[in-house]
Amino acid sequence: MSPCTDPYSVTGKPPEIAEHAALLVVGAGEAGMGAAIAAARSGTQTVLIDEHPLDPALFGLDVPFHFGQRADGSVQNRGRALDQIVQAHPRLDEAFEAGVDVRLGVTAWAGFVNGPTSHALTKPVVALADSQRSWLMSFDRLVVAAGRRDLGFAFPGWELPGVMGATGLHTLLCRYRAFAGRRILILGGGRLGLETALEAHRQGLEIAAIVEALPAFPAPANLLAEARAAGIELMAGTIITEAQGGAAGIERARLVALADDLLPIAGRERVVECDTICLALGAVPNVELLDQLGCKMTYRSDRGGHLPLLTPEGRSSLETVFAVGDCAGIAVEADGLERLAIWSRAQIAVSGIDVTVCQCEEVSRRDLIEVKPPRYLERETRGLKTRNLQTLLADGPANQDQIKRLTRAGMGVCQGRRCREQVTALLSLAGETAPARVPLPSHRPPLRPLPLSVLQDRHEHPGMRSGWDVWFGIDGQFDPYWDIKS
């Protein structure tokens, strides 16, 4: 038999790679900057990317942090934003002097390595994008220093402008100098909540109060003493029942005192005036790129939750991929997911389950527990009525990928950054299991929302493009299954 070539195979048709780096570092925080400078000084050709300054549209989409529509108009001025980012990175000059190729405003939206389902890459690659274009960069070594993000927390009115995460608040205050609020209510009395409140207070903002659902604040004593000295009210054994406001956003928050069993105490309600509510219940490592690349993961309650499995040198299960900084583990005093589950249980006792958890897709706690399909589909068929979380749990541990496909929770433009951990907490409560036993949901590219304008000029080369229509050549591809004869 004479050899022949399958014109539709991708073998020997690798994607076009625009450039190569001996070392690519993703994230220009303290850990990423330190890794890049050390590598460059050792003579390694090093590229350092950081997604800030962000495309202005991402502030409204709450990506990568939950900004809560509290960024002022200055973020629309890219020149000013770039200047603020440079001022916020005191080691940038040191990096330039060391020979690091620093690129700001560039995001890594995917990574690809050869594995069980792919053998076409000549080298591992990361997909990059700026405000104008997208391209592939191959690497010999990759250091991920992607940092962390906040835990979301739902309550009636949390979709109003002015509800934001602690990392988002810190970013607007310290990186962009672009925070638009004046009076802040902090939810969460741990180290994160106290540090966030004290930083805002030092910058001249008014702290309405710090609220903690537990009977005692879990923050270190020195931070509590500093907060009291600053005149900040500390409200333990308290939870928010509702945020109220108008088109401009938050105007006030209603609170209620909790008994030791975390149930609300009748007649112990209170109203606090504020224009911003900051969620500071905890943080989780940004493991999206590491997980999507295929790095093995583990769970450490004392390090923020799901983490890449690393050697003492920071090497992941992929020989060429390393992780440093908060994405490799956060030093925390308590398990953030466990605390979120406690707060969620208390909030459900106050507000019930008809509260939206996934803002993008308008999925409520009830929708998740009853495994309701999206609201724009017929939801009252007999088959769907018999399905709920308990029927799924009977088949094995529930996981977010399954719930996501059935309810669309986490499929919106923020890509689960506000609701992902809340869904985990609800699955944990409903399944009466620890959050650690709820599997990590998968991360798929793109890891950031991308405008089509940055992809429009990217095409496969002719060799790959010549066989793109292979699926249209399959007999019966678009025939209804009932018309296909067995």
Short mmCIF file of C-alpha atoms in Angstrom, two decimals:
data_model
loop_
_atom_site.label_atom_id
_atom_site.label_comp_id
_atom_site.label_asym_id
_atom_site.label_seq_id
_atom_site.Cartn_x
_atom_site.Cartn_y
_atom_site.Cartn_z
CA MET A 1 0.00 0.00 0.00
CA SER A 2 1.42 3.37 -0.96
CA PRO A 3 1.69 5.95 1.81
CA CYS A 4 -0.90 8.72 1.79
CA THR A 5 -1.44 11.94 3.71
CA ASP A 6 -4.62 12.88 5.57
CA PRO A 7 -5.26 16.48 4.46
CA TYR A 8 -7.39 17.08 7.54
CA SER A 9 -4.78 16.03 10.10
CA VAL A 10 -3.02 18.74 12.15
CA THR A 11 0.14 16.65 12.33
CA GLY A 12 3.06 18.69 11.14
CA LYS A 13 0.95 21.87 11.13
CA PRO A 14 1.86 23.64 14.38
CA PRO A 15 0.27 27.01 15.15
CA GLU A 16 2.28 30.10 14.33
CA ILE A 17 4.38 31.25 17.28
CA ALA A 18 5.22 34.95 17.17
CA GLU A 19 8.11 34.99 19.64
CA HIS A 20 10.03 32.97 22.21
CA ALA A 21 11.27 33.64 25.75
CA ALA A 22 13.83 31.66 27.68
CA LEU A 23 11.83 32.66 30.78
CA LEU A 24 8.33 34.12 30.78
CA VAL A 25 7.05 35.56 34.07
CA VAL A 26 3.30 36.22 34.38
CA GLY A 27 2.53 38.85 37.01
CA ALA A 28 4.59 41.86 38.11
CA GLY A 29 3.77 41.82 41.79
CA GLU A 30 6.47 41.47 44.40
CA ALA A 31 7.05 37.76 43.76
CA GLY A 32 6.98 37.96 39.97
CA MET A 33 9.18 41.04 39.89
CA GLY A 34 11.70 39.39 42.18
CA ALA A 35 11.82 36.23 40.04
CA ALA A 36 12.26 38.21 36.81
CA ILE A 37 15.04 40.41 38.18
CA ALA A 38 16.94 37.46 39.64
CA ALA A 39 16.70 35.53 36.37
CA ALA A 40 17.78 38.47 34.23
CA ARG A 41 20.78 39.13 36.45
CA SER A 42 21.85 35.52 35.99
CA GLY A 43 21.96 36.08 32.22
CA THR A 44 18.58 34.51 31.32
CA GLN A 45 16.56 36.24 28.60
CA THR A 46 13.46 37.21 30.59
CA VAL A 47 10.06 38.59 29.59
CA LEU A 48 7.80 39.93 32.36
CA ILE A 49 4.14 40.65 31.61
CA ASP A 50 1.44 42.21 33.76
CA GLU A 51 -2.20 42.84 32.83
CA HIS A 52 -2.27 46.28 34.41
CA PRO A 53 -3.18 48.88 33.27
CA LEU A 54 -6.38 47.11 32.38
CA ASP A 55 -8.56 47.75 29.38
CA PRO A 56 -11.19 50.16 30.79
CA ALA A 57 -14.00 47.76 29.83
CA LEU A 58 -12.71 45.17 32.29
CA PHE A 59 -13.44 47.43 35.27
CA GLY A 60 -17.13 47.22 34.43
CA LEU A 61 -16.95 43.44 33.96
CA ASP A 62 -15.29 42.97 37.38
CA VAL A 63 -12.26 41.30 35.83
CA PRO A 64 -9.75 40.41 37.14
CA PHE A 65 -11.05 41.76 40.47
CA HIS A 66 -14.49 42.67 41.77
CA PHE A 67 -14.39 46.46 41.28
CA GLY A 68 -18.12 46.97 41.90
CA GLN A 69 -18.39 49.97 39.53
CA ARG A 70 -16.46 52.11 42.01
CA ALA A 71 -13.66 53.14 39.62
CA ASP A 72 -13.79 56.81 38.71
CA GLY A 73 -13.49 58.17 35.17
CA SER A 74 -9.71 58.47 35.31
CA VAL A 75 -9.32 54.77 34.45
CA GLN A 76 -10.56 55.65 30.95
CA ASN A 77 -7.38 57.69 30.41
CA ARG A 78 -4.83 55.02 29.51
CA GLY A 79 -1.89 57.42 29.78
CA ARG A 80 -2.79 58.39 33.33
CA ALA A 81 -3.50 54.76 34.27
CA LEU A 82 -0.11 53.68 32.92
CA ASP A 83 1.60 56.45 34.86
CA GLN A 84 -0.13 55.36 38.07
CA ILE A 85 0.84 51.71 37.51
CA VAL A 86 4.48 52.65 36.97
CA GLN A 87 4.47 54.72 40.18
CA ALA A 88 2.95 51.78 42.07
CA HIS A 89 5.83 49.46 40.99
CA PRO A 90 8.96 50.86 42.66
CA ARG A 91 11.11 48.00 41.31
CA LEU A 92 10.35 48.66 37.65
CA ASP A 93 13.54 50.70 37.23
CA GLU A 94 15.49 47.86 38.82
CA ALA A 95 13.92 45.40 36.37
CA PHE A 96 14.79 47.57 33.37
CA GLU A 97 18.37 47.95 34.58
CA ALA A 98 18.66 44.18 35.00
CA GLY A 99 17.61 43.71 31.37
CA VAL A 100 14.08 42.41 31.92
CA ASP A 101 11.76 42.87 28.93
CA VAL A 102 8.82 44.42 30.84
CA ARG A 103 5.44 44.56 29.13
CA LEU A 104 2.54 46.23 30.91
CA GLY A 105 -1.08 45.93 29.84
CA VAL A 106 -0.48 42.40 28.50
CA THR A 107 -2.55 39.47 29.75
CA ALA A 108 -2.02 35.72 29.53
CA TRP A 109 -5.37 34.28 28.51
CA ALA A 110 -4.37 30.65 27.92
CA GLY A 111 -1.48 28.21 28.02
CA PHE A 112 -0.89 25.07 25.97
CA VAL A 113 1.49 22.14 26.41
CA ASN A 114 1.65 18.76 24.73
CA GLY A 115 -0.32 16.11 26.55
CA PRO A 116 -2.66 13.13 26.05
CA THR A 117 -4.86 15.04 23.60
CA SER A 118 -2.25 17.20 21.88
CA HIS A 119 1.11 16.43 20.30
CA ALA A 120 1.36 19.20 17.71
CA LEU A 121 3.30 21.83 19.65
CA THR A 122 7.01 22.17 19.04
CA LYS A 123 7.28 24.07 22.36
CA PRO A 124 4.89 24.94 25.19
CA VAL A 125 3.17 28.28 24.56
CA VAL A 126 1.19 30.98 26.34
CA ALA A 127 -1.47 32.97 24.50
CA LEU A 128 -1.02 36.70 25.15
CA ALA A 129 -3.12 39.73 24.33
CA ASP A 130 -2.99 43.49 24.73
CA SER A 131 -5.58 46.06 23.74
CA GLN A 132 -4.70 45.69 20.04
CA ARG A 133 -3.82 42.09 19.22
CA SER A 134 -3.33 38.51 20.37
CA TRP A 135 -0.29 36.27 19.77
CA LEU A 136 1.50 33.13 20.98
CA MET A 137 4.80 33.15 22.87
CA SER A 138 6.72 29.92 23.43
CA PHE A 139 8.98 29.49 26.44
CA ASP A 140 11.66 27.31 27.96
CA ARG A 141 10.51 28.12 31.49
CA LEU A 142 7.32 29.74 32.78
CA VAL A 143 6.90 31.38 36.20
CA VAL A 144 3.29 32.12 37.17
CA ALA A 145 2.92 34.87 39.77
CA ALA A 146 -0.77 35.57 39.23
CA GLY A 147 -1.61 36.64 42.79
CA ARG A 148 -5.00 36.22 44.43
CA ARG A 149 -8.61 37.38 44.28
CA ASP A 150 -11.46 37.83 46.75
CA LEU A 151 -14.27 35.57 47.83
CA GLY A 152 -17.69 36.75 46.65
CA PHE A 153 -20.62 36.89 49.05
CA ALA A 154 -24.28 37.27 48.05
CA PHE A 155 -26.99 39.13 49.91
CA PRO A 156 -30.07 41.05 48.74
CA GLY A 157 -28.84 44.09 46.84
CA TRP A 158 -25.27 42.92 46.28
CA GLU A 159 -25.69 43.53 42.56
CA LEU A 160 -25.95 47.30 43.16
CA PRO A 161 -22.99 49.52 42.21
CA GLY A 162 -20.74 49.90 45.22
CA VAL A 163 -20.39 46.26 46.34
CA MET A 164 -16.79 45.28 45.68
CA GLY A 165 -13.96 43.01 46.79
CA ALA A 166 -11.07 43.96 49.08
CA THR A 167 -8.47 43.32 46.37
CA GLY A 168 -10.46 45.46 43.96
CA LEU A 169 -10.59 48.26 46.55
CA HIS A 170 -6.85 47.98 47.24
CA THR A 171 -6.13 48.08 43.50
CA LEU A 172 -8.21 51.22 42.96
CA LEU A 173 -6.71 52.92 46.01
CA CYS A 174 -3.04 52.01 45.62
CA ARG A 175 -2.46 51.18 41.94
CA TYR A 176 -4.81 53.46 40.04
CA ARG A 177 -5.66 56.14 42.61
CA ALA A 178 -9.15 55.97 41.15
CA PHE A 179 -11.59 54.95 43.90
CA ALA A 180 -14.90 56.81 43.65
CA GLY A 181 -16.44 56.07 47.08
CA ARG A 182 -16.23 57.92 50.40
CA ARG A 183 -17.83 55.85 53.20
CA ILE A 184 -17.14 52.11 53.33
CA LEU A 185 -18.75 49.24 55.24
CA ILE A 186 -16.34 46.28 55.55
CA LEU A 187 -17.73 42.73 55.68
CA GLY A 188 -15.22 40.41 57.32
CA GLY A 189 -13.34 40.82 60.56
CA GLY A 190 -10.25 38.76 59.78
CA ARG A 191 -6.79 40.04 58.89
CA LEU A 192 -7.92 40.97 55.35
CA GLY A 193 -10.86 43.04 56.59
CA LEU A 194 -8.85 44.91 59.20
CA GLU A 195 -5.91 45.63 56.88
CA THR A 196 -8.30 46.84 54.17
CA ALA A 197 -10.14 49.14 56.57
CA LEU A 198 -6.93 50.61 58.00
CA GLU A 199 -5.45 51.25 54.54
CA ALA A 200 -8.64 53.05 53.44
CA HIS A 201 -8.69 55.04 56.68
CA ARG A 202 -5.07 56.15 56.15
CA GLN A 203 -6.07 57.45 52.74
CA GLY A 204 -8.72 59.68 54.24
CA LEU A 205 -11.80 57.53 53.66
CA GLU A 206 -14.50 57.02 56.26
CA ILE A 207 -15.08 53.49 57.58
CA ALA A 208 -18.72 53.06 58.60
CA ALA A 209 -17.97 49.83 60.51
CA ILE A 210 -16.32 46.43 60.23
CA VAL A 211 -18.86 43.59 60.44
CA GLU A 212 -18.10 40.00 61.49
CA ALA A 213 -20.66 37.18 61.65
CA LEU A 214 -18.71 35.19 64.23
CA PRO A 215 -19.12 36.12 67.91
CA ALA A 216 -15.48 37.28 68.05
CA PHE A 217 -13.20 38.90 65.49
CA PRO A 218 -10.59 36.44 64.13
CA ALA A 219 -8.13 39.25 63.31
CA PRO A 220 -4.82 39.66 65.18
CA ALA A 221 -5.02 41.69 68.39
CA ASN A 222 -2.65 44.42 67.15
CA LEU A 223 -4.87 45.15 64.14
CA LEU A 224 -7.98 45.28 66.32
CA ALA A 225 -6.25 47.70 68.67
CA GLU A 226 -5.19 49.91 65.76
CA ALA A 227 -8.75 49.93 64.39
CA ARG A 228 -10.18 50.95 67.77
CA ALA A 229 -7.57 53.68 68.11
CA ALA A 230 -8.64 55.00 64.69
CA GLY A 231 -12.24 55.20 65.91
CA ILE A 232 -13.52 52.40 63.64
CA GLU A 233 -16.62 50.64 64.97
CA LEU A 234 -16.24 46.85 65.29
CA MET A 235 -19.48 44.86 65.09
CA ALA A 236 -19.06 41.17 65.94
CA GLY A 237 -21.96 38.69 65.83
CA THR A 238 -23.60 40.72 63.05
CA ILE A 239 -24.49 40.12 59.41
CA ILE A 240 -25.88 42.15 56.54
CA THR A 241 -29.51 41.51 55.62
CA GLU A 242 -29.84 43.87 52.67
CA ALA A 243 -28.10 46.63 50.73
CA GLN A 244 -30.27 49.49 49.52
CA GLY A 245 -29.70 52.27 47.02
CA GLY A 246 -30.56 53.63 43.61
CA ALA A 247 -29.07 53.98 40.14
CA ALA A 248 -25.93 55.58 41.57
CA GLY A 249 -25.39 52.60 43.84
CA ILE A 250 -25.32 51.75 47.52
CA GLU A 251 -26.80 54.26 49.97
CA ARG A 252 -27.25 52.17 53.11
CA ALA A 253 -26.99 48.66 54.53
CA ARG A 254 -29.33 46.89 56.90
CA LEU A 255 -27.67 44.72 59.55
CA VAL A 256 -28.93 42.31 62.19
CA ALA A 257 -27.30 40.86 65.30
CA LEU A 258 -26.74 37.09 65.43
CA ALA A 259 -27.00 34.68 68.33
CA ASP A 260 -24.19 32.24 69.06
CA ASP A 261 -25.92 29.71 66.77
CA LEU A 262 -25.70 32.32 63.93
CA LEU A 263 -29.49 32.80 63.83
CA PRO A 264 -30.83 36.39 63.68
CA ILE A 265 -32.03 38.04 66.89
CA ALA A 266 -35.44 39.66 66.47
CA GLY A 267 -35.50 43.37 67.20
CA ARG A 268 -31.73 43.79 66.86
CA GLU A 269 -31.71 45.38 63.40
CA ARG A 270 -29.68 48.43 62.46
CA VAL A 271 -29.19 50.68 59.41
CA VAL A 272 -25.73 51.95 58.44
CA GLU A 273 -25.25 54.72 55.88
CA CYS A 274 -22.51 53.96 53.30
CA ASP A 275 -21.79 54.25 49.58
CA THR A 276 -19.54 51.18 49.35
CA ILE A 277 -19.68 47.67 50.81
CA CYS A 278 -16.33 45.88 50.72
CA LEU A 279 -16.26 42.05 50.77
CA ALA A 280 -13.27 40.97 52.83
CA LEU A 281 -14.14 37.43 53.93
CA GLY A 282 -10.99 35.97 52.48
CA ALA A 283 -8.98 35.41 49.33
CA VAL A 284 -8.14 32.49 47.06
CA PRO A 285 -5.06 31.88 44.89
CA ASN A 286 -5.40 32.68 41.18
CA VAL A 287 -4.74 29.21 39.82
CA GLU A 288 -6.62 29.56 36.52
CA LEU A 289 -3.59 29.49 34.22
CA LEU A 290 -1.84 26.75 36.20
CA ASP A 291 -4.93 24.55 36.23
CA GLN A 292 -5.68 25.15 32.57
CA LEU A 293 -2.10 24.18 31.65
CA GLY A 294 -2.65 20.87 33.40
CA CYS A 295 -0.62 21.32 36.58
CA LYS A 296 -1.62 18.89 39.34
CA MET A 297 -3.56 20.58 42.12
CA THR A 298 -3.93 20.01 45.84
CA TYR A 299 -5.98 21.56 48.68
CA ARG A 300 -4.50 23.38 51.66
CA SER A 301 -6.96 25.01 54.03
CA ASP A 302 -4.11 26.96 55.66
CA ARG A 303 -2.91 28.34 52.31
CA GLY A 304 -6.15 29.57 50.75
CA GLY A 305 -7.70 26.44 49.23
CA HIS A 306 -6.85 24.86 45.87
CA LEU A 307 -3.17 25.23 44.95
CA PRO A 308 -0.71 23.82 42.44
CA LEU A 309 1.25 20.87 43.78
CA LEU A 310 4.81 22.22 44.01
CA THR A 311 8.28 21.06 44.92
CA PRO A 312 10.23 23.09 47.52
CA GLU A 313 11.77 24.98 44.57
CA GLY A 314 8.33 26.00 43.29
CA ARG A 315 8.26 23.59 40.33
CA SER A 316 4.82 22.26 39.36
CA SER A 317 4.02 18.82 38.00
CA LEU A 318 4.96 20.24 34.58
CA GLU A 319 8.74 20.35 34.43
CA THR A 320 8.93 23.78 32.78
CA VAL A 321 6.23 25.54 34.86
CA PHE A 322 6.78 27.18 38.27
CA ALA A 323 4.52 29.15 40.64
CA VAL A 324 5.49 31.85 43.17
CA GLY A 325 3.69 34.31 45.41
CA ASP A 326 0.02 34.21 46.40
CA CYS A 327 -1.01 31.93 43.52
CA ALA A 328 1.24 29.29 45.12
CA GLY A 329 -0.45 29.72 48.50
CA ILE A 330 -1.71 32.54 50.73
CA ALA A 331 -0.67 32.86 54.35
CA VAL A 332 -4.08 33.03 56.05
CA GLU A 333 -5.26 32.57 59.61
CA ALA A 334 -8.33 30.51 58.64
CA ASP A 335 -9.80 28.62 55.71
CA GLY A 336 -11.55 31.25 53.57
CA LEU A 337 -13.96 28.72 52.06
CA GLU A 338 -14.92 27.45 55.51
CA ARG A 339 -15.60 31.03 56.66
CA LEU A 340 -17.60 31.71 53.50
CA ALA A 341 -19.74 28.63 54.22
CA ILE A 342 -20.40 29.91 57.77
CA TRP A 343 -21.35 33.38 56.52
CA SER A 344 -23.53 31.84 53.79
CA ARG A 345 -25.39 29.70 56.34
CA ALA A 346 -26.06 32.78 58.48
CA GLN A 347 -27.15 34.84 55.46
CA ILE A 348 -29.54 32.11 54.30
CA ALA A 349 -31.14 32.13 57.76
CA VAL A 350 -31.70 35.89 57.36
CA SER A 351 -32.64 36.23 53.67
CA GLY A 352 -33.60 32.76 52.47
CA ILE A 353 -32.56 31.10 49.22
CA ASP A 354 -34.19 33.40 46.66
CA VAL A 355 -31.08 35.55 46.41
CA THR A 356 -28.99 35.84 43.24
CA VAL A 357 -25.56 34.21 43.52
CA CYS A 358 -24.37 34.38 39.89
CA GLN A 359 -25.06 37.95 38.77
CA CYS A 360 -24.02 37.40 35.15
CA GLU A 361 -26.53 34.60 34.51
CA GLU A 362 -29.07 35.58 37.22
CA VAL A 363 -28.82 32.25 39.04
CA SER A 364 -30.19 32.21 42.58
CA ARG A 365 -29.42 29.96 45.52
CA ARG A 366 -32.74 28.22 44.86
CA ASP A 367 -31.81 27.68 41.21
CA LEU A 368 -28.58 25.99 42.32
CA ILE A 369 -30.14 23.83 45.03
CA GLU A 370 -33.04 22.82 42.78
CA VAL A 371 -30.72 22.60 39.72
CA LYS A 372 -32.94 24.86 37.63
CA PRO A 373 -32.01 25.43 33.97
CA PRO A 374 -31.43 28.98 32.68
CA ARG A 375 -34.42 31.29 33.01
CA TYR A 376 -34.79 31.75 29.26
CA LEU A 377 -35.57 28.01 28.81
CA GLU A 378 -38.74 26.11 29.63
CA ARG A 379 -38.24 25.24 33.30
CA GLU A 380 -41.46 23.43 34.17
CA THR A 381 -41.18 20.20 32.20
CA ARG A 382 -41.74 17.03 34.17
CA GLY A 383 -38.19 15.80 33.69
CA LEU A 384 -36.69 18.97 35.07
CA LYS A 385 -39.08 19.07 38.02
CA THR A 386 -37.80 15.71 39.24
CA ARG A 387 -34.17 16.83 39.19
CA ASN A 388 -32.53 18.60 42.13
CA LEU A 389 -29.26 18.67 43.97
CA GLN A 390 -30.22 15.72 46.16
CA THR A 391 -30.82 13.50 43.12
CA LEU A 392 -27.39 14.48 41.80
CA LEU A 393 -25.76 13.82 45.17
CA ALA A 394 -27.22 10.31 45.11
CA ASP A 395 -25.01 9.60 42.11
CA GLY A 396 -21.84 10.90 43.79
CA PRO A 397 -20.25 14.14 44.99
CA ALA A 398 -21.65 17.19 43.23
CA ASN A 399 -19.17 19.33 41.36
CA GLN A 400 -19.27 22.78 39.86
CA ASP A 401 -18.68 21.67 36.28
CA GLN A 402 -21.86 19.59 36.46
CA ILE A 403 -23.86 22.40 38.09
CA LYS A 404 -22.45 24.92 35.62
CA ARG A 405 -23.68 22.92 32.62
CA LEU A 406 -27.14 22.51 34.11
CA THR A 407 -27.73 26.02 35.51
CA ARG A 408 -25.11 28.23 33.73
CA ALA A 409 -23.81 29.50 37.09
CA GLY A 410 -20.30 30.77 36.39
CA MET A 411 -20.69 31.07 32.61
CA GLY A 412 -20.96 34.86 32.51
CA VAL A 413 -18.51 37.55 31.52
CA CYS A 414 -16.77 37.61 34.92
CA GLN A 415 -16.13 33.88 34.35
CA GLY A 416 -17.08 32.83 37.85
CA ARG A 417 -14.86 35.26 39.74
CA ARG A 418 -17.78 36.52 41.85
CA CYS A 419 -19.71 33.26 42.30
CA ARG A 420 -17.32 30.32 41.94
CA GLU A 421 -16.52 29.93 45.65
CA GLN A 422 -20.10 30.70 46.65
CA VAL A 423 -21.30 27.78 44.56
CA THR A 424 -18.70 25.61 46.29
CA ALA A 425 -19.98 26.78 49.68
CA LEU A 426 -23.60 26.02 48.75
CA LEU A 427 -22.68 22.57 47.42
CA SER A 428 -20.79 21.99 50.66
CA LEU A 429 -23.77 23.03 52.80
CA ALA A 430 -26.35 21.11 50.75
CA GLY A 431 -24.16 18.01 50.54
CA GLU A 432 -23.16 18.24 54.22
CA THR A 433 -19.50 17.96 53.35
CA ALA A 434 -16.40 20.08 53.78
CA PRO A 435 -15.59 22.60 51.00
CA ALA A 436 -12.29 20.76 50.51
CA ARG A 437 -14.25 17.73 49.24
CA VAL A 438 -15.99 19.72 46.50
CA PRO A 439 -13.84 19.30 43.36
CA LEU A 440 -12.11 22.29 41.83
CA PRO A 441 -14.09 23.38 38.74
CA SER A 442 -12.17 23.33 35.48
CA HIS A 443 -10.70 26.44 33.88
CA ARG A 444 -10.85 26.81 30.12
CA PRO A 445 -9.46 29.38 27.71
CA PRO A 446 -9.90 32.24 27.35
CA LEU A 447 -9.13 32.95 31.01
CA ARG A 448 -10.00 36.60 30.43
CA PRO A 449 -12.84 38.12 28.38
CA LEU A 450 -11.33 39.11 25.04
CA PRO A 451 -12.79 41.60 22.56
CA LEU A 452 -13.09 40.15 19.06
CA SER A 453 -10.98 43.05 17.81
CA VAL A 454 -7.83 41.49 19.27
CA LEU A 455 -8.55 38.18 17.55
CA GLN A 456 -9.84 39.33 14.17
CA ASP A 457 -6.44 39.36 12.45
CA ARG A 458 -5.30 36.02 13.84
CA HIS A 459 -5.74 33.20 11.32
CA GLU A 460 -4.33 29.72 11.02
CA HIS A 461 -1.69 29.36 8.37
CA PRO A 462 -2.82 27.85 5.03
CA GLY A 463 -1.81 24.32 5.99
CA MET A 464 -4.16 24.31 8.96
CA ARG A 465 -6.89 26.33 7.30
CA SER A 466 -7.15 23.99 4.32
CA GLY A 467 -8.94 21.30 6.33
CA TRP A 468 -11.08 23.30 8.71
CA ASP A 469 -14.33 22.09 7.09
CA VAL A 470 -13.67 18.40 7.79
CA TRP A 471 -16.80 18.09 9.97
CA PHE A 472 -19.04 19.12 7.09
CA GLY A 473 -17.89 16.04 5.19
CA ILE A 474 -19.39 13.53 7.64
CA ASP A 475 -22.54 11.89 6.32
CA GLY A 476 -25.48 12.54 8.57
CA GLN A 477 -23.67 15.17 10.62
CA PHE A 478 -26.73 17.40 10.76
CA ASP A 479 -29.45 14.75 10.51
CA PRO A 480 -31.76 14.43 13.55
CA TYR A 481 -30.92 11.32 15.53
CA TRP A 482 -34.38 9.83 14.98
CA ASP A 483 -33.76 9.79 11.23
CA ILE A 484 -30.47 7.89 11.50
CA LYS A 485 -30.89 4.17 10.87
CA SER A 486 -28.90 1.90 13.13
#
